[in-house]
mmCIF file of C-alpha atoms and ligand atoms in Angstrom:
data_model
loop_
_atom_site.group_PDB
_atom_site.id
_atom_site.type_symbol
_atom_site.label_atom_id
_atom_site.label_comp_id
_atom_site.label_asym_id
_atom_site.label_seq_id
_atom_site.Cartn_x
_atom_site.Cartn_y
_atom_site.Cartn_z
ATOM 1 C CA MET A 11 0.000 0.000 0.000
ATOM 2 C CA ASP A 12 2.667 2.424 -1.104
ATOM 3 C CA MET A 13 1.616 6.065 -1.062
ATOM 4 C CA GLU A 14 5.038 7.687 -0.773
ATOM 5 C CA GLY A 15 5.642 10.597 -3.130
ATOM 6 C CA LEU A 16 2.075 10.729 -4.446
ATOM 7 C CA GLU A 17 0.106 13.976 -4.395
ATOM 8 C CA THR A 18 -3.289 12.392 -4.899
ATOM 9 C CA ILE A 19 -4.485 8.901 -3.998
ATOM 10 C CA ASP A 20 -7.711 6.974 -4.159
ATOM 11 C CA VAL A 21 -8.148 5.948 -0.505
ATOM 12 C CA MET A 22 -10.293 3.008 -1.579
ATOM 13 C CA GLN A 23 -7.654 1.436 -3.829
ATOM 14 C CA LYS A 24 -4.669 2.237 -1.635
ATOM 15 C CA LEU A 25 -6.081 1.374 1.798
ATOM 16 C CA ALA A 26 -9.774 0.690 2.386
ATOM 17 C CA ILE A 27 -10.139 -2.181 -0.129
ATOM 18 C CA PRO A 28 -6.834 -4.085 0.290
ATOM 19 C CA LEU A 29 -6.476 -3.950 4.095
ATOM 20 C CA PRO A 30 -9.560 -5.959 5.193
ATOM 21 C CA VAL A 31 -9.022 -8.732 2.624
ATOM 22 C CA VAL A 32 -5.329 -9.084 3.540
ATOM 23 C CA VAL A 33 -6.191 -9.306 7.248
ATOM 24 C CA ILE A 34 -9.117 -11.723 7.008
ATOM 25 C CA SER A 35 -7.338 -14.008 4.481
ATOM 26 C CA ASP A 36 -4.276 -14.235 6.729
ATOM 27 C CA LEU A 37 -6.364 -14.894 9.838
ATOM 28 C CA LEU A 38 -8.224 -17.713 8.126
ATOM 29 C CA GLY A 39 -5.026 -19.123 6.669
ATOM 30 C CA VAL A 40 -5.787 -19.018 2.932
ATOM 31 C CA PRO A 41 -2.861 -18.440 0.535
ATOM 32 C CA SER A 42 -2.018 -14.757 0.012
ATOM 33 C CA LYS A 43 -1.847 -15.212 -3.787
ATOM 34 C CA ASP A 44 -5.616 -15.853 -3.793
ATOM 35 C CA ARG A 45 -6.661 -12.615 -2.068
ATOM 36 C CA ALA A 46 -7.813 -10.808 -5.221
ATOM 37 C CA MET A 47 -10.030 -13.743 -6.175
ATOM 38 C CA ILE A 48 -11.485 -13.906 -2.638
ATOM 39 C CA LYS A 49 -12.262 -10.202 -2.743
ATOM 40 C CA THR A 50 -14.052 -10.588 -6.106
ATOM 41 C CA TRP A 51 -16.092 -13.542 -4.827
ATOM 42 C CA SER A 52 -17.043 -11.772 -1.559
ATOM 43 C CA ASP A 53 -18.169 -8.677 -3.447
ATOM 44 C CA ILE A 54 -20.476 -10.751 -5.645
ATOM 45 C CA ILE A 55 -21.926 -12.661 -2.674
ATOM 46 C CA PHE A 56 -22.792 -9.320 -1.037
ATOM 47 C CA LEU A 57 -24.132 -7.638 -4.207
ATOM 48 C CA PRO A 58 -27.418 -5.885 -3.494
ATOM 49 C CA PHE A 59 -30.515 -7.210 -5.258
ATOM 50 C CA ALA A 60 -32.549 -5.001 -7.566
ATOM 51 C CA LYS A 61 -35.898 -5.993 -9.076
ATOM 52 C CA GLU A 62 -34.752 -5.614 -12.711
ATOM 53 C CA THR A 63 -31.533 -7.650 -12.297
ATOM 54 C CA TYR A 64 -32.724 -10.150 -9.663
ATOM 55 C CA ASP A 65 -32.306 -13.317 -11.780
ATOM 56 C CA ASP A 66 -28.951 -12.298 -13.169
ATOM 57 C CA ILE A 67 -27.544 -11.431 -9.714
ATOM 58 C CA ASN A 68 -28.954 -14.617 -8.221
ATOM 59 C CA ALA A 69 -27.240 -16.673 -10.952
ATOM 60 C CA GLN A 70 -23.928 -14.842 -10.375
ATOM 61 C CA LYS A 71 -24.140 -15.480 -6.632
ATOM 62 C CA ALA A 72 -24.914 -19.184 -7.115
ATOM 63 C CA GLN A 73 -21.952 -19.572 -9.503
ATOM 64 C CA VAL A 74 -19.594 -17.784 -7.110
ATOM 65 C CA MET A 75 -20.771 -19.831 -4.110
ATOM 66 C CA LYS A 76 -19.984 -22.983 -6.094
ATOM 67 C CA GLU A 77 -16.487 -21.742 -7.041
ATOM 68 C CA PHE A 78 -15.768 -20.477 -3.504
ATOM 69 C CA TYR A 79 -16.903 -23.823 -2.066
ATOM 70 C CA GLU A 80 -14.771 -25.869 -4.467
ATOM 71 C CA TYR A 81 -11.780 -23.627 -3.701
ATOM 72 C CA LEU A 82 -12.084 -23.917 0.084
ATOM 73 C CA TYR A 83 -13.045 -27.591 0.389
ATOM 74 C CA PRO A 84 -9.538 -29.048 -0.277
ATOM 75 C CA ILE A 85 -8.019 -26.367 1.978
ATOM 76 C CA VAL A 86 -10.323 -27.464 4.814
ATOM 77 C CA LEU A 87 -9.469 -31.158 4.285
ATOM 78 C CA GLU A 88 -5.764 -30.358 4.340
ATOM 79 C CA LYS A 89 -6.030 -28.253 7.511
ATOM 80 C CA ARG A 90 -8.045 -30.938 9.261
ATOM 81 C CA LYS A 91 -5.147 -33.362 8.557
ATOM 82 C CA ASN A 92 -2.354 -30.865 9.256
ATOM 83 C CA PRO A 93 -3.700 -28.029 11.414
ATOM 84 C CA ALA A 94 -1.815 -24.728 11.413
ATOM 85 C CA ASP A 95 -2.182 -21.606 13.551
ATOM 86 C CA ASP A 96 -5.220 -20.128 11.787
ATOM 87 C CA ILE A 97 -9.002 -19.880 12.076
ATOM 88 C CA ILE A 98 -9.877 -22.587 9.521
ATOM 89 C CA SER A 99 -7.703 -25.061 11.463
ATOM 90 C CA ASP A 100 -9.344 -23.929 14.722
ATOM 91 C CA LEU A 101 -12.798 -24.504 13.202
ATOM 92 C CA THR A 102 -11.844 -28.059 12.199
ATOM 93 C CA LYS A 103 -10.790 -28.751 15.808
ATOM 94 C CA ALA A 104 -13.663 -26.947 17.582
ATOM 95 C CA GLU A 105 -15.804 -29.230 19.681
ATOM 96 C CA LEU A 106 -19.034 -28.723 21.601
ATOM 97 C CA GLU A 107 -20.533 -31.514 23.702
ATOM 98 C CA GLY A 108 -18.420 -34.071 21.826
ATOM 99 C CA GLU A 109 -19.540 -32.863 18.361
ATOM 100 C CA GLN A 110 -17.323 -31.305 15.693
ATOM 101 C CA LEU A 111 -18.176 -29.233 12.632
ATOM 102 C CA THR A 112 -18.375 -31.213 9.372
ATOM 103 C CA ASP A 113 -16.102 -30.239 6.467
ATOM 104 C CA GLU A 114 -19.098 -28.608 4.745
ATOM 105 C CA GLU A 115 -19.874 -26.552 7.857
ATOM 106 C CA VAL A 116 -16.265 -25.372 8.141
ATOM 107 C CA VAL A 117 -16.321 -24.330 4.461
ATOM 108 C CA MET A 118 -19.588 -22.410 4.866
ATOM 109 C CA SER A 119 -18.396 -20.696 8.082
ATOM 110 C CA SER A 120 -15.159 -19.704 6.353
ATOM 111 C CA ILE A 121 -17.037 -18.241 3.367
ATOM 112 C CA GLY A 122 -19.155 -16.269 5.848
ATOM 113 C CA LEU A 123 -16.132 -14.908 7.677
ATOM 114 C CA LEU A 124 -14.165 -14.107 4.513
ATOM 115 C CA GLY A 125 -17.158 -12.210 3.135
ATOM 116 C CA ALA A 126 -18.566 -10.547 6.254
ATOM 117 C CA GLY A 127 -15.429 -8.622 7.086
ATOM 118 C CA ASN A 128 -14.690 -7.262 3.647
ATOM 119 C CA GLU A 129 -17.167 -4.728 2.324
ATOM 120 C CA THR A 130 -18.192 -3.542 5.800
ATOM 121 C CA THR A 131 -14.652 -2.741 6.938
ATOM 122 C CA THR A 132 -13.815 -1.152 3.570
ATOM 123 C CA THR A 133 -16.846 1.107 3.975
ATOM 124 C CA PHE A 134 -15.840 1.877 7.550
ATOM 125 C CA ILE A 135 -12.317 3.020 6.601
ATOM 126 C CA SER A 136 -13.393 5.021 3.536
ATOM 127 C CA ASN A 137 -16.242 6.696 5.435
ATOM 128 C CA ALA A 138 -13.728 7.743 8.112
ATOM 129 C CA PHE A 139 -11.752 9.633 5.455
ATOM 130 C CA TYR A 140 -14.937 11.124 4.011
ATOM 131 C CA SER A 141 -15.984 12.318 7.486
ATOM 132 C CA MET A 142 -12.592 13.891 8.185
ATOM 133 C CA LEU A 143 -12.825 15.836 4.927
ATOM 134 C CA PHE A 144 -16.470 16.807 4.806
ATOM 135 C CA ASP A 145 -18.304 16.113 8.098
ATOM 136 C CA GLN A 146 -15.821 17.699 10.485
ATOM 137 C CA PRO A 147 -13.193 19.672 8.561
ATOM 138 C CA GLY A 148 -10.224 20.457 10.784
ATOM 139 C CA ILE A 149 -10.467 17.235 12.782
ATOM 140 C CA TYR A 150 -7.399 15.815 10.979
ATOM 141 C CA GLN A 151 -5.122 18.324 12.714
ATOM 142 C CA GLU A 152 -6.736 17.527 16.060
ATOM 143 C CA LEU A 153 -5.989 13.853 15.460
ATOM 144 C CA ARG A 154 -2.378 14.654 14.637
ATOM 145 C CA ALA A 155 -2.096 16.542 17.920
ATOM 146 C CA ASP A 156 -3.788 13.788 19.916
ATOM 147 C CA LEU A 157 -3.935 10.254 18.486
ATOM 148 C CA SER A 158 -6.126 9.097 21.374
ATOM 149 C CA LEU A 159 -8.962 10.872 19.533
ATOM 150 C CA VAL A 160 -8.775 8.291 16.686
ATOM 151 C CA PRO A 161 -11.041 5.659 18.361
ATOM 152 C CA LYS A 162 -13.597 8.358 19.217
ATOM 153 C CA LEU A 163 -13.668 9.610 15.643
ATOM 154 C CA LEU A 164 -14.167 6.033 14.438
ATOM 155 C CA GLU A 165 -17.098 5.438 16.802
ATOM 156 C CA GLU A 166 -18.705 8.618 15.497
ATOM 157 C CA VAL A 167 -18.207 7.372 11.913
ATOM 158 C CA LEU A 168 -19.975 4.128 12.875
ATOM 159 C CA ARG A 169 -22.813 6.069 14.483
ATOM 160 C CA PHE A 170 -23.207 8.703 11.798
ATOM 161 C CA ARG A 171 -22.279 6.962 8.553
ATOM 162 C CA PHE A 172 -23.395 3.349 9.016
ATOM 163 C CA PRO A 173 -27.089 3.133 8.259
ATOM 164 C CA SER A 174 -27.484 -0.554 9.162
ATOM 165 C CA VAL A 175 -30.629 -2.306 8.036
ATOM 166 C CA MET A 176 -31.475 -5.684 9.568
ATOM 167 C CA ASP A 177 -34.058 -8.184 8.466
ATOM 168 C CA ARG A 178 -35.933 -10.477 10.812
ATOM 169 C CA ARG A 179 -38.745 -13.007 10.520
ATOM 170 C CA ILE A 180 -41.556 -12.483 13.045
ATOM 171 C CA THR A 181 -41.812 -15.613 15.229
ATOM 172 C CA GLN A 182 -45.061 -14.706 16.987
ATOM 173 C CA ASP A 183 -47.843 -12.165 16.431
ATOM 174 C CA THR A 184 -46.930 -8.897 18.072
ATOM 175 C CA ALA A 185 -47.366 -5.117 17.852
ATOM 176 C CA VAL A 186 -44.620 -2.510 18.036
ATOM 177 C CA PHE A 187 -45.666 1.130 18.501
ATOM 178 C CA GLY A 188 -49.149 0.131 17.388
ATOM 179 C CA HIS A 189 -48.011 -1.633 14.193
ATOM 180 C CA GLU A 190 -49.297 -5.179 14.018
ATOM 181 C CA MET A 191 -46.869 -7.851 12.881
ATOM 182 C CA LYS A 192 -47.914 -11.394 12.088
ATOM 183 C CA GLN A 193 -45.981 -14.588 12.626
ATOM 184 C CA GLY A 194 -43.984 -15.495 9.503
ATOM 185 C CA GLN A 195 -43.790 -11.945 8.110
ATOM 186 C CA MET A 196 -40.411 -10.421 7.290
ATOM 187 C CA ILE A 197 -39.517 -6.992 8.615
ATOM 188 C CA MET A 198 -36.670 -4.659 7.761
ATOM 189 C CA ALA A 199 -35.493 -2.644 10.748
ATOM 190 C CA TRP A 200 -33.804 0.646 9.820
ATOM 191 C CA VAL A 201 -31.492 0.372 12.795
ATOM 192 C CA GLY A 202 -29.386 3.249 11.515
ATOM 193 C CA ALA A 203 -32.268 5.614 12.336
ATOM 194 C CA ALA A 204 -31.774 4.827 16.036
ATOM 195 C CA ASP A 205 -28.228 6.130 15.732
ATOM 196 C CA ARG A 206 -29.624 9.592 14.933
ATOM 197 C CA ASP A 207 -32.256 9.473 17.697
ATOM 198 C CA GLU A 208 -32.234 12.871 19.420
ATOM 199 C CA ALA A 209 -33.326 11.265 22.699
ATOM 200 C CA GLN A 210 -30.101 9.286 22.663
ATOM 201 C CA PHE A 211 -27.732 11.615 20.784
ATOM 202 C CA ALA A 212 -28.145 15.375 21.152
ATOM 203 C CA HIS A 213 -27.935 17.014 17.677
ATOM 204 C CA GLY A 214 -27.839 13.499 16.229
ATOM 205 C CA ASP A 215 -27.707 14.791 12.656
ATOM 206 C CA GLU A 216 -24.380 16.482 13.346
ATOM 207 C CA PHE A 217 -21.037 14.696 13.194
ATOM 208 C CA ASP A 218 -18.981 15.305 16.328
ATOM 209 C CA ALA A 219 -15.937 13.168 17.095
ATOM 210 C CA HIS A 220 -15.947 14.602 20.632
ATOM 211 C CA ARG A 221 -19.483 13.385 21.395
ATOM 212 C CA PRO A 222 -19.282 11.783 24.862
ATOM 213 C CA ASN A 223 -21.541 8.779 24.149
ATOM 214 C CA ASN A 224 -20.828 8.099 20.472
ATOM 215 C CA GLN A 225 -19.891 4.447 21.185
ATOM 216 C CA GLN A 226 -23.509 3.682 22.134
ATOM 217 C CA HIS A 227 -24.495 3.185 18.474
ATOM 218 C CA LEU A 228 -26.050 0.078 16.917
ATOM 219 C CA ALA A 229 -23.815 -0.192 13.824
ATOM 220 C CA PHE A 230 -22.675 -3.650 14.946
ATOM 221 C CA GLY A 231 -26.180 -4.756 15.894
ATOM 222 C CA SER A 232 -27.305 -5.812 19.347
ATOM 223 C CA GLY A 233 -28.175 -8.950 21.272
ATOM 224 C CA PRO A 234 -27.214 -12.546 20.432
ATOM 225 C CA HIS A 235 -26.215 -11.721 16.832
ATOM 226 C CA PHE A 236 -23.956 -8.794 17.767
ATOM 227 C CA CYS A 237 -21.202 -8.576 15.148
ATOM 228 C CA LEU A 238 -18.554 -11.225 15.734
ATOM 229 C CA GLY A 239 -15.962 -9.108 13.909
ATOM 230 C CA ALA A 240 -16.557 -5.795 15.735
ATOM 231 C CA PRO A 241 -13.243 -5.876 17.672
ATOM 232 C CA LEU A 242 -11.364 -6.792 14.483
ATOM 233 C CA ALA A 243 -13.019 -4.051 12.406
ATOM 234 C CA ARG A 244 -12.297 -1.492 15.136
ATOM 235 C CA MET A 245 -8.671 -2.602 15.426
ATOM 236 C CA GLU A 246 -8.082 -2.537 11.645
ATOM 237 C CA ALA A 247 -9.557 0.942 11.286
ATOM 238 C CA ARG A 248 -7.703 2.263 14.353
ATOM 239 C CA ILE A 249 -4.311 0.999 13.164
ATOM 240 C CA ALA A 250 -4.916 2.133 9.559
ATOM 241 C CA LEU A 251 -5.980 5.622 10.560
ATOM 242 C CA SER A 252 -3.369 6.169 13.296
ATOM 243 C CA SER A 253 -0.537 5.082 10.964
ATOM 244 C CA PHE A 254 -1.883 7.298 8.184
ATOM 245 C CA VAL A 255 -2.296 10.359 10.432
ATOM 246 C CA LYS A 256 1.230 9.965 11.812
ATOM 247 C CA ARG A 257 2.685 9.745 8.291
ATOM 248 C CA PHE A 258 0.842 12.518 6.401
ATOM 249 C CA ALA A 259 0.795 16.152 7.572
ATOM 250 C CA ASP A 260 -2.591 16.888 6.031
ATOM 251 C CA ILE A 261 -5.273 15.707 3.641
ATOM 252 C CA GLY A 262 -7.592 17.671 1.380
ATOM 253 C CA ALA A 263 -10.456 17.183 -1.037
ATOM 254 C CA VAL A 264 -9.601 17.145 -4.732
ATOM 255 C CA GLU A 265 -10.963 20.008 -6.785
ATOM 256 C CA GLY A 266 -14.438 19.482 -8.163
ATOM 257 C CA PHE A 267 -15.179 16.442 -5.977
ATOM 258 C CA GLU A 268 -18.875 15.515 -6.134
ATOM 259 C CA VAL A 269 -19.809 12.678 -3.810
ATOM 260 C CA THR A 270 -22.633 11.500 -6.067
ATOM 261 C CA ASP A 271 -20.058 10.580 -8.742
ATOM 262 C CA HIS A 272 -18.357 8.205 -6.293
ATOM 263 C CA LEU A 273 -21.183 6.197 -4.697
ATOM 264 C CA THR A 274 -22.029 2.531 -5.252
ATOM 265 C CA ASP A 275 -25.587 1.234 -5.084
ATOM 266 C CA SER A 276 -24.437 -0.945 -2.189
ATOM 267 C CA ALA A 277 -26.842 -2.643 0.183
ATOM 268 C CA LEU A 278 -25.356 -0.459 2.906
ATOM 269 C CA GLY A 279 -26.690 2.599 1.150
ATOM 270 C CA GLN A 280 -23.808 4.966 1.787
ATOM 271 C CA SER A 281 -20.784 3.284 0.270
ATOM 272 C CA LEU A 282 -18.101 4.944 -1.776
ATOM 273 C CA LYS A 283 -16.596 3.203 -4.789
ATOM 274 C CA SER A 284 -13.715 5.658 -4.945
ATOM 275 C CA LEU A 285 -12.469 8.546 -2.807
ATOM 276 C CA PRO A 286 -9.701 10.637 -4.303
ATOM 277 C CA ILE A 287 -7.863 12.808 -1.751
ATOM 278 C CA ARG A 288 -4.876 15.150 -1.782
ATOM 279 C CA LEU A 289 -1.900 14.315 0.438
ATOM 280 C CA ALA A 290 0.435 16.797 2.119
HETATM 281 C C1 HEM B 312 -17.378 -1.921 10.303
HETATM 282 C C2 HEM B 312 -17.428 -3.194 10.032
HETATM 283 C C3 HEM B 312 -18.621 -4.072 10.337
HETATM 284 C C4 HEM B 312 -19.938 -3.737 10.516
HETATM 285 C C5 HEM B 312 -20.577 -2.353 10.481
HETATM 286 C C6 HEM B 312 -20.649 -4.973 10.809
HETATM 287 C C7 HEM B 312 -22.006 -5.039 11.078
HETATM 288 C C8 HEM B 312 -22.645 -6.173 11.520
HETATM 289 C C9 HEM B 312 -24.019 -6.215 11.976
HETATM 290 C C10 HEM B 312 -24.978 -5.024 12.010
HETATM 291 C C11 HEM B 312 -24.285 -7.500 12.351
HETATM 292 C C12 HEM B 312 -25.595 -8.026 12.965
HETATM 293 C C13 HEM B 312 -26.521 -8.537 11.890
HETATM 294 C C14 HEM B 312 -27.869 -8.956 12.462
HETATM 295 O O1 HEM B 312 -28.113 -8.903 13.673
HETATM 296 O O2 HEM B 312 -28.701 -9.362 11.651
HETATM 297 C C15 HEM B 312 -23.087 -8.277 12.104
HETATM 298 C C16 HEM B 312 -22.995 -9.638 12.326
HETATM 299 C C17 HEM B 312 -21.861 -10.369 12.015
HETATM 300 N N1 HEM B 312 -20.640 -9.878 11.600
HETATM 301 FE FE1 HEM B 312 -20.171 -7.956 11.271
HETATM 302 N N2 HEM B 312 -19.760 -6.015 10.769
HETATM 303 C C18 HEM B 312 -18.502 -5.519 10.499
HETATM 304 C C19 HEM B 312 -17.326 -6.232 10.396
HETATM 305 C C20 HEM B 312 -17.218 -7.587 10.519
HETATM 306 C C21 HEM B 312 -15.993 -8.359 10.380
HETATM 307 C C22 HEM B 312 -14.617 -7.762 10.168
HETATM 308 C C23 HEM B 312 -16.348 -9.685 10.504
HETATM 309 C C24 HEM B 312 -15.512 -10.938 10.413
HETATM 310 C C25 HEM B 312 -14.335 -11.082 10.780
HETATM 311 C C26 HEM B 312 -17.772 -9.740 10.767
HETATM 312 C C27 HEM B 312 -18.476 -10.900 10.984
HETATM 313 C C28 HEM B 312 -19.785 -10.951 11.397
HETATM 314 C C29 HEM B 312 -20.491 -12.187 11.691
HETATM 315 C C30 HEM B 312 -19.918 -13.601 11.583
HETATM 316 C C31 HEM B 312 -21.790 -11.825 12.089
HETATM 317 C C32 HEM B 312 -22.938 -12.756 12.496
HETATM 318 C C33 HEM B 312 -22.986 -12.876 14.001
HETATM 319 C C34 HEM B 312 -24.129 -13.756 14.463
HETATM 320 O O3 HEM B 312 -25.140 -13.883 13.752
HETATM 321 O O4 HEM B 312 -24.020 -14.305 15.561
HETATM 322 N N3 HEM B 312 -18.269 -8.453 10.758
HETATM 323 N N4 HEM B 312 -22.099 -7.438 11.629
#
């Protein structure tokens, strides 16, 4: 991720895209030469659906799942025979009440982990740069003066720029705020809206890295399905941003930057596909 001597970089290509895939591939123990392929597969698995392209996207996802599965299966067999110090090996050894995961279950869990940490963490890191440039201009110099502000800035990015949406199937008839919900129905909860709730966050529509309670957001969910990778995502973003801030005296927006030219139609709703910035 060499940025030395460059005046302008695309933060996505230089940092936000490569870092999460390098980290998660190494943790799982898959060969580093395959990272680009893993990134391509994960992106397709997480492609958002649209009515017009539903069949095409579904077919792409099915094809990629098949390729991903066939790629990982021999790796899992090999690691079960000769375990190494990595997560796939740990999954092959894991035991609960005398039962182990089957090879198929280890493959599916590994696909889940390789995919889950990619796009989300990329969005997290790129949104942090966007926020430093446009949501709270001037904060970069504060970070340079006091690196302990980095984790607080990152929590505010998660609160302010992570509009999580979660789907759930209703297991029994109920009513929430007067809205009836029937068993078997699907609901989409716009959890991100809670992160702007004025009762919880004063001036919730304003970005403020100094906000005292900004870590009380729901970007990683809540309850039994709370994000397994939250500590990893936080650590990756903290190390990436602290190292960057220490190395570069300042950052700036490139002339004529229009955010609408740089957005994906990601399921997350607010994802950048590129973010050019000036380095000083
Ligand atoms: C900023 C980055 C991330 C965000 C915003 C995020 C967000 C979330 C959210 C909202 C959930 C809960 C989904 C629900 O309740 O339906 C979740 C679950 C999960 N996340 Fe993350 N995630 C991030 C990074 C990661 C990483 C790096 C990994 C893997 C290493 C990961 C693995 C998982 C897994 C396995 C679950 C399912 C947990 C369960 O169902 O018990 N996530 N994540």
